[in-house]
Short mmCIF file of C-alpha atoms in Angstrom, two decimals:
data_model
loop_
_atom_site.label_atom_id
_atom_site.label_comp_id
_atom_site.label_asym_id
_atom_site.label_seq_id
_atom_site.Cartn_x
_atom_site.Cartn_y
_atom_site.Cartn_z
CA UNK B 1 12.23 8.57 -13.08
CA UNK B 2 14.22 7.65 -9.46
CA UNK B 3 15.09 9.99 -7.64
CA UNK B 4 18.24 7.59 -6.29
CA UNK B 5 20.36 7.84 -8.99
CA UNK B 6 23.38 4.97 -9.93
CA UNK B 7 26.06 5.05 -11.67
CA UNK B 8 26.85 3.28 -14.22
CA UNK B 9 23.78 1.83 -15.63
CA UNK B 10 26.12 -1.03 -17.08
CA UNK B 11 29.46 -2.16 -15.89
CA UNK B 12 32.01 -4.72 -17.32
CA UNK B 13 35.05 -5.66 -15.33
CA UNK B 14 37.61 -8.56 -14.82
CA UNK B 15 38.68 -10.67 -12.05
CA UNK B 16 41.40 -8.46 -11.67
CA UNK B 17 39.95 -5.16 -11.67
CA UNK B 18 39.28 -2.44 -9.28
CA UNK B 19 35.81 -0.69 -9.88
CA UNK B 20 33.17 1.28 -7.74
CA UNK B 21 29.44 1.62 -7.96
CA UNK B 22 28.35 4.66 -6.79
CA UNK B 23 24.56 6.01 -5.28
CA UNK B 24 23.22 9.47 -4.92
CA UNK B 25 20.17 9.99 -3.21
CA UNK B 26 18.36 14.17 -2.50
CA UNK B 27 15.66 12.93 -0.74
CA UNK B 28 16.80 13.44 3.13
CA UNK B 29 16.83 10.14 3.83
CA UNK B 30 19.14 9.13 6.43
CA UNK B 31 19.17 5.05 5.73
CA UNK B 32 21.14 3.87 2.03
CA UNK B 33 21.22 0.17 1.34
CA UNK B 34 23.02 -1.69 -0.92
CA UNK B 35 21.04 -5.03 -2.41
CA UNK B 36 22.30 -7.80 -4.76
CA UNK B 37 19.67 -9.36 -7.72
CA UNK B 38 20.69 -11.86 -9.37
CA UNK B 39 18.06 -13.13 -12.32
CA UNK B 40 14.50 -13.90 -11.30
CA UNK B 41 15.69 -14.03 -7.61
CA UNK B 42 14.14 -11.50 -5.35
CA UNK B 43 16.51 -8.65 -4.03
CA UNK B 44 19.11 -9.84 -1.20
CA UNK B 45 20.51 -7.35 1.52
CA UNK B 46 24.43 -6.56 1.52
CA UNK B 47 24.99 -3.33 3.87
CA UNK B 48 22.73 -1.00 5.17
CA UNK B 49 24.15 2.45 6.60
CA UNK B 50 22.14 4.54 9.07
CA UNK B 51 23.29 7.89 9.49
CA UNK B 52 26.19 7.55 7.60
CA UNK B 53 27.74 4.66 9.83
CA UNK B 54 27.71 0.65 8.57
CA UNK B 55 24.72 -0.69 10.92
CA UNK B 56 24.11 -4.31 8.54
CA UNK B 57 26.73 -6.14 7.10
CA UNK B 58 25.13 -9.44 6.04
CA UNK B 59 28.28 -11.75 5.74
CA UNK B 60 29.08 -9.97 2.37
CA UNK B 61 32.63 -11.36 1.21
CA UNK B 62 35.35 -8.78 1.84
CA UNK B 63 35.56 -8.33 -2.23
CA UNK B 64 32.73 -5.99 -2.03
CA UNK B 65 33.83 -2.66 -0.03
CA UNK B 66 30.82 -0.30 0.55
CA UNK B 67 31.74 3.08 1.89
CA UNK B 68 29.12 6.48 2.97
CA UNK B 69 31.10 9.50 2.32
CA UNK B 70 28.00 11.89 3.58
CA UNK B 71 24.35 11.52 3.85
CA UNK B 72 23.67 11.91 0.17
CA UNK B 73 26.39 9.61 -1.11
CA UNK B 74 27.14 5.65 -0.93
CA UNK B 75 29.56 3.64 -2.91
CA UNK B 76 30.54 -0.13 -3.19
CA UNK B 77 34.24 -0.58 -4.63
CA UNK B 78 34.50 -3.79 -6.15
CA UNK B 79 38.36 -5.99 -6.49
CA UNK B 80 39.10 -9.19 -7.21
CA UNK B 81 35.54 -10.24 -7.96
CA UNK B 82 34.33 -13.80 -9.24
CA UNK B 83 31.82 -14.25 -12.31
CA UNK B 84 29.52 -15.64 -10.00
CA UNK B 85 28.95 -11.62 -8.67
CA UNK B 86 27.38 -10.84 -12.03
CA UNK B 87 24.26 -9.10 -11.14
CA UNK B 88 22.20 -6.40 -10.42
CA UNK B 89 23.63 -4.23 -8.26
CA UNK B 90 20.52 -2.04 -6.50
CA UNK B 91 21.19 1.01 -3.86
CA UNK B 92 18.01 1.95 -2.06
CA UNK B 93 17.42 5.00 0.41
CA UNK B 94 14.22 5.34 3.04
CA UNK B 95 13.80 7.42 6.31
CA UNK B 96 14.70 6.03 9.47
CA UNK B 97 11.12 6.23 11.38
CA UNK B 98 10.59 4.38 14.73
CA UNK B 99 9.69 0.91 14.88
CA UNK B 100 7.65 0.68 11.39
CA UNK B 101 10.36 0.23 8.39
CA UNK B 102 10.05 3.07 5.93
CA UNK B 103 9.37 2.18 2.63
CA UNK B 104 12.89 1.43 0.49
CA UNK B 105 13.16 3.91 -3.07
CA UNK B 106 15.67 2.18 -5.56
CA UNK B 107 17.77 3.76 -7.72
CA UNK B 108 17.90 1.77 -11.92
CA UNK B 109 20.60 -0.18 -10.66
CA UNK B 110 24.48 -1.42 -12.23
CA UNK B 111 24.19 -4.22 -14.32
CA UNK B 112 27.23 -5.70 -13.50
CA UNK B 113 29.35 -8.26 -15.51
CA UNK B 114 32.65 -10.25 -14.00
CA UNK B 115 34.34 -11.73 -17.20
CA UNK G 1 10.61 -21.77 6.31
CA UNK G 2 11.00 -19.38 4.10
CA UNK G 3 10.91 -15.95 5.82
CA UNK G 4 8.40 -14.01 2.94
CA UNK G 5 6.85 -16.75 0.81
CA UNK G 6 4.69 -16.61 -2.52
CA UNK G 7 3.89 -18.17 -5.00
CA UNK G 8 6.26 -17.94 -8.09
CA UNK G 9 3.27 -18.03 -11.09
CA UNK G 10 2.32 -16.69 -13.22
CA UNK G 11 -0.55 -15.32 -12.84
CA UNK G 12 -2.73 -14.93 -15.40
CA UNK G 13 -5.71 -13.06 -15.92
CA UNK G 14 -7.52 -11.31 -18.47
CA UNK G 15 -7.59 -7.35 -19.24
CA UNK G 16 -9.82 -5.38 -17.10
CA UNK G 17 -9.68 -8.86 -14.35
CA UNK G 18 -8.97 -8.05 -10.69
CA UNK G 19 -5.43 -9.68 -9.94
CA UNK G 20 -4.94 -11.02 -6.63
CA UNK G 21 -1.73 -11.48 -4.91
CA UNK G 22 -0.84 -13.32 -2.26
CA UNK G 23 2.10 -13.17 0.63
CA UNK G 24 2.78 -15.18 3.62
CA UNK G 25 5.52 -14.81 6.68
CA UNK G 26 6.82 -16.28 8.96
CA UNK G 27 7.58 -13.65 12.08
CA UNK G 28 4.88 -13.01 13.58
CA UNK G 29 6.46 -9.52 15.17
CA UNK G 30 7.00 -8.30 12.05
CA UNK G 31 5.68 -4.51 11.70
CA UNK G 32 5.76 -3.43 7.97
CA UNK G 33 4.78 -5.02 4.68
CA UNK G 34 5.31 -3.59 1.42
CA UNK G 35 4.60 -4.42 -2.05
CA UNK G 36 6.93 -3.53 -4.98
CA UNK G 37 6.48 -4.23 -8.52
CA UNK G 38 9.37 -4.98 -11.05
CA UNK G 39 9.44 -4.77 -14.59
CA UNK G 40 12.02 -7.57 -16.55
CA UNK G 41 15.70 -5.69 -16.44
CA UNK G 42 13.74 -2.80 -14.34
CA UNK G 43 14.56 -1.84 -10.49
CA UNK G 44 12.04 -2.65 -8.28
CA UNK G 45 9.35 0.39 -8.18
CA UNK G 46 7.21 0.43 -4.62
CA UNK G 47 3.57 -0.20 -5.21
CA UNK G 48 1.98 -0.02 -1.83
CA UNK G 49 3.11 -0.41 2.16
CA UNK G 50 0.82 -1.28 4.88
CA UNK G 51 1.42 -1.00 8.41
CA UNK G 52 -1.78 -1.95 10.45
CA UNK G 53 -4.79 -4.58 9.82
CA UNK G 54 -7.01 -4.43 7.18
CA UNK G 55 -7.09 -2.51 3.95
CA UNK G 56 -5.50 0.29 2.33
CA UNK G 57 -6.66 1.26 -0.96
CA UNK G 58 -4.68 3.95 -3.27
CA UNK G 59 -6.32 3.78 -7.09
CA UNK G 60 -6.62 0.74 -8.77
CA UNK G 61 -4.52 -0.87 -5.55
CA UNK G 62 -5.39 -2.56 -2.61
CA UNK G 63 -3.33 -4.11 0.32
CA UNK G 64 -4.69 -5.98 2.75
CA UNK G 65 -3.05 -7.40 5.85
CA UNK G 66 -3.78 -9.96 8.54
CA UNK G 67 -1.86 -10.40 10.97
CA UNK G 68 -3.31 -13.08 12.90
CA UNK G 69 -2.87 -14.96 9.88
CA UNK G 70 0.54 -13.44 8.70
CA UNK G 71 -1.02 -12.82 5.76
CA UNK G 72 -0.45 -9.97 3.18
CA UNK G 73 -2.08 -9.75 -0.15
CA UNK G 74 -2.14 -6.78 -3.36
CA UNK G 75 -5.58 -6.37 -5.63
CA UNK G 76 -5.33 -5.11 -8.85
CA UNK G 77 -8.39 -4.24 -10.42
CA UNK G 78 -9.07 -3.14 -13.66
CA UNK G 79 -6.05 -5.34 -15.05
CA UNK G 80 -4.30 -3.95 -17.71
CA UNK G 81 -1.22 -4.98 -19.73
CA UNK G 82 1.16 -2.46 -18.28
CA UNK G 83 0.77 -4.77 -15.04
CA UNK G 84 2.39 -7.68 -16.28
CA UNK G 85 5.69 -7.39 -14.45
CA UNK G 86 6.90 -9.38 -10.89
CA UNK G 87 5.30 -8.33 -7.67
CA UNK G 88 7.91 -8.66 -4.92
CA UNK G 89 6.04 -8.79 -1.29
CA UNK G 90 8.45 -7.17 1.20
CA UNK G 91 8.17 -8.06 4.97
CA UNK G 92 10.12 -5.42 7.74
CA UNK G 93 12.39 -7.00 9.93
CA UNK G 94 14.15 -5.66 13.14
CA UNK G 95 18.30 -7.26 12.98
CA UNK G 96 20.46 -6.48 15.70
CA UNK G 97 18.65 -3.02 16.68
CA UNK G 98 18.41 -2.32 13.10
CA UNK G 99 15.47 -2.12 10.12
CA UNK G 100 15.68 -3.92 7.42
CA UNK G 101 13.19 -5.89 4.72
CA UNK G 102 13.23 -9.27 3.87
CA UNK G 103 12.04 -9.81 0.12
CA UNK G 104 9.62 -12.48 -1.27
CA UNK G 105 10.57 -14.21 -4.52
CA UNK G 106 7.78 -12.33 -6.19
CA UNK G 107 4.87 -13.59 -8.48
CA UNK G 108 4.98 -12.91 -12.37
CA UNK G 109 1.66 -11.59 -13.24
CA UNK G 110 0.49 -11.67 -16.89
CA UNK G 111 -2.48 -9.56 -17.67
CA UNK G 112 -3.84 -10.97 -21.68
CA UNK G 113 -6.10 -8.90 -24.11
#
């Protein structure tokens, strides 16, 4: 069991579609993260809020939309997208703590599938 | 350069083998290193994190860090099965005032009866 939770577990959309992915997280933690898997690739950073304002934006294409309603919540609305965005889509939480990174809890991720 | 590198596998050992796991980067400020381990289909699930030289031992885990070397590596020992998954080594990373971690490919382990 995760204690981020994601919803939905599975998501199929088209090109043309609006969607959102959505991330709740009761641990306190003032850091959410949004990462990208694709298939045996190791987990790649999209945005990373810190106290509920965008701190990391790592060149993500302006397709993806993330958005941190309060400390608890984060979402990533999704238009126009390209097949090529099928993947895993992970949100992660951790403390912010000093100069050491805290560790990163995932939620089960959205599979996500651009048809 | 890669940032985190290690080597893809797998890894194979036998049941009840100790597993070693190996991680190399490239920053030599870097602060933080974490080990996660991720089942096929699965999210990744944190193992271990290790902050300081030397070694840091919770159960059948160890982590061990050298950072003269920038070197981090996971023992398993006592191999079993249920650790056949991907081990992603995770390096922290300071960007533009701001944490973040930098992920490995990972290394597929395959423990065998």
């Amino acid at each position: 069991d995760t204690e981020v939770t994601q919803t939905p577990k599975h998501l199929v959309m088209g090109m043309t579609n609006k969607k959102s992915l959505k991330c709740e997280q009761h641990m306190g933690h003032r850091a959410m993260y949004w990462y990208k898997q694709k298939a045996k690739k190791p987990p790649e950073l999209m945005f990373v809020y810190s106290y509920e304002k965008l701190s990391i934006n790592e060149s993500v294409p302006s397709r993806f939309s993330p958005e941190c309603p309060n400390s608890s919540l984060l979402n990533l609305h999704l238009h126009a997208l390209q097949p090529e965005d099928s993947a895993l889509y992970l949100c992660a939480s951790s403390q912010n703590r000093g100069q050491n990174n805290s560790p990163l809890h995932f939620g089960n991720g959205t599979r996500l599938t651009v048809t | 350069q890669k940032e985190v590198e290690q080597n893809s596998g797998p890894l194979s050992v036998p049941e009840g083998a100790i597993a070693s796991l190996n991680c190399t980067y490239s920053d030599q400020g870097s602060q933080s290193f974490f080990w996660y381990r991720q089942y096929s289909g699965k999210s990744p699930e944190l193992i271990m994190f290790i902050y300081s030289n030397g070694d840091k031992e919770d159960g059948r885990f160890t982590a061990q860090l050298n950072k003269a070397s920038q070197y981090v590596s996971l023992l398993i020992r006592d191999s079993q099965p249920s650790d056949s998954a991907t081990y992603l080594c995770a390096v922290g990373k300071v960007s533009g005032g701001y944490n973040k971690l930098i992920f490995g490919a990972g290394t597929r382990l395959a423990v065998h009866p």
